[in-house]
CSV table of C-alpha atoms in Angstrom, one decimal:
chain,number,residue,atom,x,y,z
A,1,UNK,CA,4.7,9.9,15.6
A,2,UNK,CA,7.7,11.2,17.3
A,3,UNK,CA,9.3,9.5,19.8
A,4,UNK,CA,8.1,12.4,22.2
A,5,UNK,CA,4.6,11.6,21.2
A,6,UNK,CA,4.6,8.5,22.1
A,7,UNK,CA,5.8,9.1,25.4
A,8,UNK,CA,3.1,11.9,26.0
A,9,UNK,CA,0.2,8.8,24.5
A,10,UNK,CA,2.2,6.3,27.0
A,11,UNK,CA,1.6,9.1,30.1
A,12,UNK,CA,-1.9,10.0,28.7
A,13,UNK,CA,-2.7,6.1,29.1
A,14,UNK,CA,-1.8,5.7,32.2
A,15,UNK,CA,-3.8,8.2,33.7
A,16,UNK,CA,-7.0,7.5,31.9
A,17,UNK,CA,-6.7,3.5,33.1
A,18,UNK,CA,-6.5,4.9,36.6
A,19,UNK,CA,-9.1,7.5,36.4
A,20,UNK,CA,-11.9,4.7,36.2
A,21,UNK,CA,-10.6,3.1,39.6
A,22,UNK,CA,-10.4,7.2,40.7
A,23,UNK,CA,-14.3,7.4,39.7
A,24,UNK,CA,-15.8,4.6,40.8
A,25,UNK,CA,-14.0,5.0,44.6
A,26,UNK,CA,-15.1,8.9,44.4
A,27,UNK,CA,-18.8,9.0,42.8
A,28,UNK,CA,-20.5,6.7,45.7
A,29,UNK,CA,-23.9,7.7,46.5
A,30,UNK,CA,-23.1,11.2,44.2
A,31,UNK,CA,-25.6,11.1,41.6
A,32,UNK,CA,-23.5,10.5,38.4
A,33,UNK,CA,-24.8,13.4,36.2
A,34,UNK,CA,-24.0,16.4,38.8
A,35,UNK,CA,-21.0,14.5,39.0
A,36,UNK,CA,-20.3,15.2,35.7
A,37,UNK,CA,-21.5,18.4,35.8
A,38,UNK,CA,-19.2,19.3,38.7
A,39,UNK,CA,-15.9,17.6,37.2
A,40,UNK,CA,-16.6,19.9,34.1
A,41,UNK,CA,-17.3,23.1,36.3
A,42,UNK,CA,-13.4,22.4,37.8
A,43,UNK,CA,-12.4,21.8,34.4
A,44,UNK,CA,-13.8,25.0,33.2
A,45,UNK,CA,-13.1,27.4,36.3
A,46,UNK,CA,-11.0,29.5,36.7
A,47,UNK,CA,-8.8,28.1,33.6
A,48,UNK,CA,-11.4,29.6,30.9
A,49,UNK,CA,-10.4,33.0,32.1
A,50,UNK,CA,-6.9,32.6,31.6
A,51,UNK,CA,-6.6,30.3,28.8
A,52,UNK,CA,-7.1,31.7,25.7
A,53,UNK,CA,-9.9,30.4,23.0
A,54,UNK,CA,-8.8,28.5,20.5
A,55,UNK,CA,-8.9,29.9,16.9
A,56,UNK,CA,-11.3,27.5,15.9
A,57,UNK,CA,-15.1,28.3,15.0
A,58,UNK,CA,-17.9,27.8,17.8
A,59,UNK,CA,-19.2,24.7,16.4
A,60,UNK,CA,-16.1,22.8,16.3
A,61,UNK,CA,-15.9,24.1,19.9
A,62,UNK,CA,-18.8,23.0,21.0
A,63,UNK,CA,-18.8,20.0,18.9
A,64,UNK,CA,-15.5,18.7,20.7
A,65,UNK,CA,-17.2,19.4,24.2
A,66,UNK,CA,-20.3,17.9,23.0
A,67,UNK,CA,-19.7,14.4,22.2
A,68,UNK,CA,-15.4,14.2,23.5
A,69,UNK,CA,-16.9,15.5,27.1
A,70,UNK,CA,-20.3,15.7,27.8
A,71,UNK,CA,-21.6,12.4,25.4
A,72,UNK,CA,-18.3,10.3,26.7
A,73,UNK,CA,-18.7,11.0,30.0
A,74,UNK,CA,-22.4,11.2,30.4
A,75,UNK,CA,-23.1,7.9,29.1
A,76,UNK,CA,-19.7,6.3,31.2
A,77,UNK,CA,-20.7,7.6,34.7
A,78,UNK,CA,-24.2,6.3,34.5
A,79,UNK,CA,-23.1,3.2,33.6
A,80,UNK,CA,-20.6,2.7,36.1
A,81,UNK,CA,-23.3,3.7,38.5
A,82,UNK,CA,-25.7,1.1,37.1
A,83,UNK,CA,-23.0,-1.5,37.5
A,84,UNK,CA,-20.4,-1.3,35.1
A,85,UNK,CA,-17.0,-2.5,37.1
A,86,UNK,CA,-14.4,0.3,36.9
A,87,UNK,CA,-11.4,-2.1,35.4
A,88,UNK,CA,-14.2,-3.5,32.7
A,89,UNK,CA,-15.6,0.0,31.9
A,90,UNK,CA,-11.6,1.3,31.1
A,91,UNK,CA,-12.2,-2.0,28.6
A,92,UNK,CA,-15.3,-1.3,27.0
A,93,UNK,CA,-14.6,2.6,26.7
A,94,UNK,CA,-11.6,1.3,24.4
A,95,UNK,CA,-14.1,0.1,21.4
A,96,UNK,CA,-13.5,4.2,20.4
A,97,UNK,CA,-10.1,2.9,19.0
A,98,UNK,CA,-11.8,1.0,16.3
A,99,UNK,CA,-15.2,3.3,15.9
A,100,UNK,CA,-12.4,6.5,15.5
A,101,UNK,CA,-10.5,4.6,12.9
A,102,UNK,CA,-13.5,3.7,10.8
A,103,UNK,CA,-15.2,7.3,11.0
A,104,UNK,CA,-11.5,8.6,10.6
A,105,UNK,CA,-11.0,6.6,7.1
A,106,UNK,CA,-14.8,8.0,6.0
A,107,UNK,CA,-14.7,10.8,7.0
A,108,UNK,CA,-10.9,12.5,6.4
A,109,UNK,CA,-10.3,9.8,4.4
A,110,UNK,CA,-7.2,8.4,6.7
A,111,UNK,CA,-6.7,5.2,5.5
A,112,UNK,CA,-4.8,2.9,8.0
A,113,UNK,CA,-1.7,1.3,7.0
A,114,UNK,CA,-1.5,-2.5,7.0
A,115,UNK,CA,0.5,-2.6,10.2
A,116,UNK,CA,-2.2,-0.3,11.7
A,117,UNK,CA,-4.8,-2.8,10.7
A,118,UNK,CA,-3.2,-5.5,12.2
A,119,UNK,CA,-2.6,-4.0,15.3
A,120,UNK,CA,-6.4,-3.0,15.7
A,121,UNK,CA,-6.6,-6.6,15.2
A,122,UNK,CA,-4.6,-7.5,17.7
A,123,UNK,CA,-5.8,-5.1,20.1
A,124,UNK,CA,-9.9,-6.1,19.1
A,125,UNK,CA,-8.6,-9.7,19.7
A,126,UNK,CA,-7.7,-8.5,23.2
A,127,UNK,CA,-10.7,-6.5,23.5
A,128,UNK,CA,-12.8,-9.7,23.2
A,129,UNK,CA,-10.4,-12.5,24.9
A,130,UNK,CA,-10.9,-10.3,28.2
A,131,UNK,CA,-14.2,-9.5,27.5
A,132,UNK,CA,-15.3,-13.6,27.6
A,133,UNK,CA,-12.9,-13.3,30.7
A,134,UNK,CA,-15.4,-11.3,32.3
A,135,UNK,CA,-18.0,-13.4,31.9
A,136,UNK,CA,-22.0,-12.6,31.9
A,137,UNK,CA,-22.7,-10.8,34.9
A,138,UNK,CA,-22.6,-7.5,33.8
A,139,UNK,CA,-26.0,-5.4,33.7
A,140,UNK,CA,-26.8,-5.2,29.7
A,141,UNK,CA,-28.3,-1.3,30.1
A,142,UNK,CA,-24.8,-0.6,31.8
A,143,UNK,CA,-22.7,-2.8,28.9
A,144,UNK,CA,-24.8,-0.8,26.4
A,145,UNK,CA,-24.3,2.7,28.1
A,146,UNK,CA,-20.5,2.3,28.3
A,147,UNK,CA,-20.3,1.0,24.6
A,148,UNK,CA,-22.5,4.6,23.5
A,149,UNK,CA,-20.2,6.5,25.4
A,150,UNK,CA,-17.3,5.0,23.3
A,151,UNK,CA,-19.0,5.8,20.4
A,152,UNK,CA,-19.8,10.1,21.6
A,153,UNK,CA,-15.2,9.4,22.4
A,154,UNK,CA,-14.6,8.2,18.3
A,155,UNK,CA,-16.6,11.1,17.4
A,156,UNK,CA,-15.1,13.5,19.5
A,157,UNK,CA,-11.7,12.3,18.4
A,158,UNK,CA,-12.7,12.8,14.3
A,159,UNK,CA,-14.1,16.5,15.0
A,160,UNK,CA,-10.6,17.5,17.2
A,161,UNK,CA,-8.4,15.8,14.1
A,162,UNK,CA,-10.4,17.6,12.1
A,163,UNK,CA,-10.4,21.3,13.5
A,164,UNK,CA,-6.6,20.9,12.9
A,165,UNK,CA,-6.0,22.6,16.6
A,166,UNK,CA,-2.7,23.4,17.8
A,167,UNK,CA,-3.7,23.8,21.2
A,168,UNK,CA,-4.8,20.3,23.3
A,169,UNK,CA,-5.0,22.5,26.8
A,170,UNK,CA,-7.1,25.8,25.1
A,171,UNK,CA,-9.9,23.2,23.0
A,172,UNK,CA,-10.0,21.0,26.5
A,173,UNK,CA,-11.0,24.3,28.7
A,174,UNK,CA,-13.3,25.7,26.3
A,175,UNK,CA,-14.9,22.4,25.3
A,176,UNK,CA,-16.1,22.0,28.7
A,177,UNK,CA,-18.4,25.4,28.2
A,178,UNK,CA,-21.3,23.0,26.6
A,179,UNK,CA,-21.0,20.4,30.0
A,180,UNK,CA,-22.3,21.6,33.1
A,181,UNK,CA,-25.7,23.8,32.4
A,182,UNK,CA,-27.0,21.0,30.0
A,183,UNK,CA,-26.3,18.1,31.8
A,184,UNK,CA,-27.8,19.9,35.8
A,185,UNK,CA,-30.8,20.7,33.2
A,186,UNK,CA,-30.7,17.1,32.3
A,187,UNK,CA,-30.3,15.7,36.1
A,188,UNK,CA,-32.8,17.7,37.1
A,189,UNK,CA,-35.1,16.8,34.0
A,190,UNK,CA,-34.7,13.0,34.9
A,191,UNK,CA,-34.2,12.5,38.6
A,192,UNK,CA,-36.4,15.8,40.3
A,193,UNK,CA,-34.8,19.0,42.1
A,194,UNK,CA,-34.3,16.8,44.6
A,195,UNK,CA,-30.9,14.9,42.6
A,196,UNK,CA,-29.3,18.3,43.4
A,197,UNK,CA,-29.7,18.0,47.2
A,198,UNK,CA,-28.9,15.0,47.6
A,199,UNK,CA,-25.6,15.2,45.6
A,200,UNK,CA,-24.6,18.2,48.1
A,201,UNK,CA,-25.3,16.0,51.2
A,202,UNK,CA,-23.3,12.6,49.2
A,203,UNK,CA,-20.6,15.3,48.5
A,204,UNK,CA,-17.5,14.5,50.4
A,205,UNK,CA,-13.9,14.4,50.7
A,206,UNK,CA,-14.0,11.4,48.3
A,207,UNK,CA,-16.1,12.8,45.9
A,208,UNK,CA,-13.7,16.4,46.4
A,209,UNK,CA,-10.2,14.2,45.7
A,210,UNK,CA,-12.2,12.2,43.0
A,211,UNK,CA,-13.0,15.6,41.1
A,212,UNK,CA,-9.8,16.9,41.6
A,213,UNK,CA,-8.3,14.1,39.6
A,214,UNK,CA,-10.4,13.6,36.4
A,215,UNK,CA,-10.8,17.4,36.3
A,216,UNK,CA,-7.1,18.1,37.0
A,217,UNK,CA,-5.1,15.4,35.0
A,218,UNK,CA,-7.8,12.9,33.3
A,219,UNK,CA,-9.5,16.4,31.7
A,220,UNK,CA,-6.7,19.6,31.5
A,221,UNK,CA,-3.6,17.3,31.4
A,222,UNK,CA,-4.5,14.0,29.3
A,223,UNK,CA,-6.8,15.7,27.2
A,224,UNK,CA,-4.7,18.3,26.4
A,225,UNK,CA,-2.2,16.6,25.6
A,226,UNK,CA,-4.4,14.0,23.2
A,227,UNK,CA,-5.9,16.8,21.6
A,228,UNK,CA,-2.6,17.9,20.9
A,229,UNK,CA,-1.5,14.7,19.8
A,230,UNK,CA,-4.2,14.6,17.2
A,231,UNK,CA,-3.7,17.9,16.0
A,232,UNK,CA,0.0,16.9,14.8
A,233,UNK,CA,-0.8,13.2,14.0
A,234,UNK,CA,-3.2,10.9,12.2
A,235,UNK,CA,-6.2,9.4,13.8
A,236,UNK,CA,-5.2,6.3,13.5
A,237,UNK,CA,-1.7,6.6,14.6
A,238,UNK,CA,-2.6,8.3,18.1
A,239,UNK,CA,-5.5,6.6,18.7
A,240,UNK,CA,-3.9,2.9,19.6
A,241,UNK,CA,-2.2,4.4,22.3
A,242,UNK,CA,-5.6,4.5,24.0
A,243,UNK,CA,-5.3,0.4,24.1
A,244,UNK,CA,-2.2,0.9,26.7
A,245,UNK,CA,-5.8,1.8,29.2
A,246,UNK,CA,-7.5,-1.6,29.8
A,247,UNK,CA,-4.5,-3.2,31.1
A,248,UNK,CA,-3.8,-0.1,33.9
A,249,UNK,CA,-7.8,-0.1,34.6
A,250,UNK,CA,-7.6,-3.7,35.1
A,251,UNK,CA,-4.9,-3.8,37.0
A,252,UNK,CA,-5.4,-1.2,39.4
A,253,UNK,CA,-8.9,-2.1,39.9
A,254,UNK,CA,-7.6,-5.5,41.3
A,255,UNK,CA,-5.2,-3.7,43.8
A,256,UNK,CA,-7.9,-1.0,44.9
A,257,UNK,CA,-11.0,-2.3,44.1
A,258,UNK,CA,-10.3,-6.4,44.5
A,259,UNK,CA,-11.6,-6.6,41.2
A,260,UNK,CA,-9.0,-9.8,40.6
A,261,UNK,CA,-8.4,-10.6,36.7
A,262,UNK,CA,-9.2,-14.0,35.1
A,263,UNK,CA,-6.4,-15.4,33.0
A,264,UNK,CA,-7.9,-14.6,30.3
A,265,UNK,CA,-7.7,-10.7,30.6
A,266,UNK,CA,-4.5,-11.1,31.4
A,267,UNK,CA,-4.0,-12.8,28.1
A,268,UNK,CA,-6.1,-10.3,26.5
A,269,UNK,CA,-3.9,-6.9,28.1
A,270,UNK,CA,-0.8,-8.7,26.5
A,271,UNK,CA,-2.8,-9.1,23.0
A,272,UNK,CA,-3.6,-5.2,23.9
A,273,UNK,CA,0.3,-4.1,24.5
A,274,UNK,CA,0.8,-6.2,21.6
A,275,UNK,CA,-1.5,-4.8,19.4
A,276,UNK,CA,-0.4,-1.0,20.2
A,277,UNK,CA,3.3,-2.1,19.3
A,278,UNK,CA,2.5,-3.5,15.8
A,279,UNK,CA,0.2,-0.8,15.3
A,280,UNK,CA,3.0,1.7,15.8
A,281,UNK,CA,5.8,0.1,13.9
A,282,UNK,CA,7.3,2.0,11.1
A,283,UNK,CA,7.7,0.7,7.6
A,284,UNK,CA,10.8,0.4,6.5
A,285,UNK,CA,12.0,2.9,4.3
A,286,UNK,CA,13.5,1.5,0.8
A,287,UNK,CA,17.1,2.6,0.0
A,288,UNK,CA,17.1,4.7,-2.9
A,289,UNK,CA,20.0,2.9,-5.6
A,290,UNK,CA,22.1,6.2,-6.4
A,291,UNK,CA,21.8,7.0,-10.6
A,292,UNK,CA,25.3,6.2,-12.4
A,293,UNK,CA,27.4,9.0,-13.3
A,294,UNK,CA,26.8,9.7,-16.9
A,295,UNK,CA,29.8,9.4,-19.1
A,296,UNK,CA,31.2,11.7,-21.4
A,297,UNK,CA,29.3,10.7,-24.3
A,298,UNK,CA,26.2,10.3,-22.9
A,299,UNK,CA,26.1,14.1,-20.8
A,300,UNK,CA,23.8,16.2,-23.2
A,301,UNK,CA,25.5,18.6,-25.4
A,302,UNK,CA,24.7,22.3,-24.9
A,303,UNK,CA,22.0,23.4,-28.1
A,304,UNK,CA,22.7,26.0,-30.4
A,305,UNK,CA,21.7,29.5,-29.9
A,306,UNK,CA,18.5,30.4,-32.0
A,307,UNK,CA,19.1,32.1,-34.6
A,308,UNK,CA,19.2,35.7,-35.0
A,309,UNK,CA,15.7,37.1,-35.7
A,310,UNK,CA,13.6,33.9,-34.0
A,311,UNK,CA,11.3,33.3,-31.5
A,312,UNK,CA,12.0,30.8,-28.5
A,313,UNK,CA,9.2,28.8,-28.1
């Protein structure tokens, strides 16, 4: 990655880890799926009509929208509102590094490099040391929601890599097409008619800024730029970046939200930082040794024309 890139991954981190404090302070009494459904609406409108389609076919379209947006953030928003903490959630999300890597090296057959491996390592290591930080008191329906939502992220991230896109911004807008019909449809399907009223009264300023932020820069600005990312880099060489988020979840959920950190997630962000580092080392390059100069003697002597009549074969 250029070192551009990696300033654009190190901006796209930071705003993901704050998004999940942005969520859980906006969504309140909101029922989470029309909260999705209206993130994805802002998302959608008016930028679909001036943002051109990508030159991609319909199913890679909707596949990107499908699992990147609508499985992702389906299955995170219900679990934050069945307990999930926000700085934990911005954890958990981040098992997408590994899933994407492992569907990545099946599927386009992207094989990691060593240093890549080791810094998954290191960042899984992290992963877990905060997670036994944590401790147990985390509801296992919301654990398991957060951890299916990571997996709907890795598959996302394989189908953008995949559709070789050019354009992050174009695939994030018109992704967003398959979001809010099925998922009112689904609300509606689960909770009653009624979800929809009472997401209208719960609807305030909150709720208004909240939106504002995951559909303005979590959604058109960070994913735009990561689908970018992936659309000039491997898989596994963007995807690490995403580590950066715990940390900046954690963090900020213990100045906002007075969710305060155990020593061991602060152990386990370093292992994180650490991991994304190693991960993104370069090998070094070998020095070619330059050929000696042939001598005299040993340059190749011109050959003698064919003779007169012959075929050059």
């Amino acid at each position: 990655m250029s070192r551009r890139d990696c300033l654009l991954a190190t901006l796209v981190a930071g705003i993901w880890g704050f998004n999940f404090v942005v969520i859980d302070w906006g969504m309140g009494d909101v029922p989470p799926l029309v909260f999705v459904a209206v993130r994805f609406l802002v998302v959608l409108v008016p930028a679909v009509f001036v943002v051109p389609r990508p030159d991609l076919p319909w199913r890679t379209i909707l596949g990107v929208g499908a699992f990147m947006s609508l499985g992702q953030f389906g299955f995170l928003y219900v679990s934050m509102q069945q307990g999930m903490p926000a700085g934990l959630a911005g954890l958990v999300l981040q098992a997408q590094v590994v899933l994407t890597i492992l569907i990545a090296a099946v599927a386009l057959r992207e094989r990691p490099t060593a240093a890549q491996g080791l810094g998954v390592a290191l960042g899984v290591a992290g992963l877990v040391t905060i997670a036994f930080g944590r401790g147990g008191h985390v509801p296992l329906p919301a654990l398991a929601l957060c951890l299916t939502g990571a997996l709907m992220w890795a598959i996302g991230n394989v189908v953008s890599r995949a559709s070789g896109a050019t354009g992050g911004l174009a695939l994030t807008v018109w992704s967003a097409l398959v979001v809010p019909i099925p998922v009112l449809v689904l609300a509606v399907a689960l909770d009653g008619p009624h979800t929809l009223v009472i997401a209208a009264h719960a609807f305030g300023v909150r709720a208004a800024v909240s939106t504002l932020y995951t559909a303005g820069l979590a959604s058109l600005v960070g994913y735009g730029i990561f689908n970018g990312l992936l659309s000039r880099n491997p898989s596994s060489a963007v995807v690490p970046w995403i580590l950066l988020v715990p940390p900046v979840s954690i963090g900020s959920a213990w100045l906002l939200l007075g969710e305060r950190p155990s020593p061991a997630e602060l152990v386990g962000g370093v292992l994180l930082v650490a991991g994304v580092l190693v991960t993104l080392r370069r090998s070094p390059r070998r020095t070619a040794t330059p050929a000696p100069t042939p001598s005299s003697a040993d340059r190749p002597r011109p050959a003698l024309p064919a003779p007169s009549g012959s075929a050059a074969r």
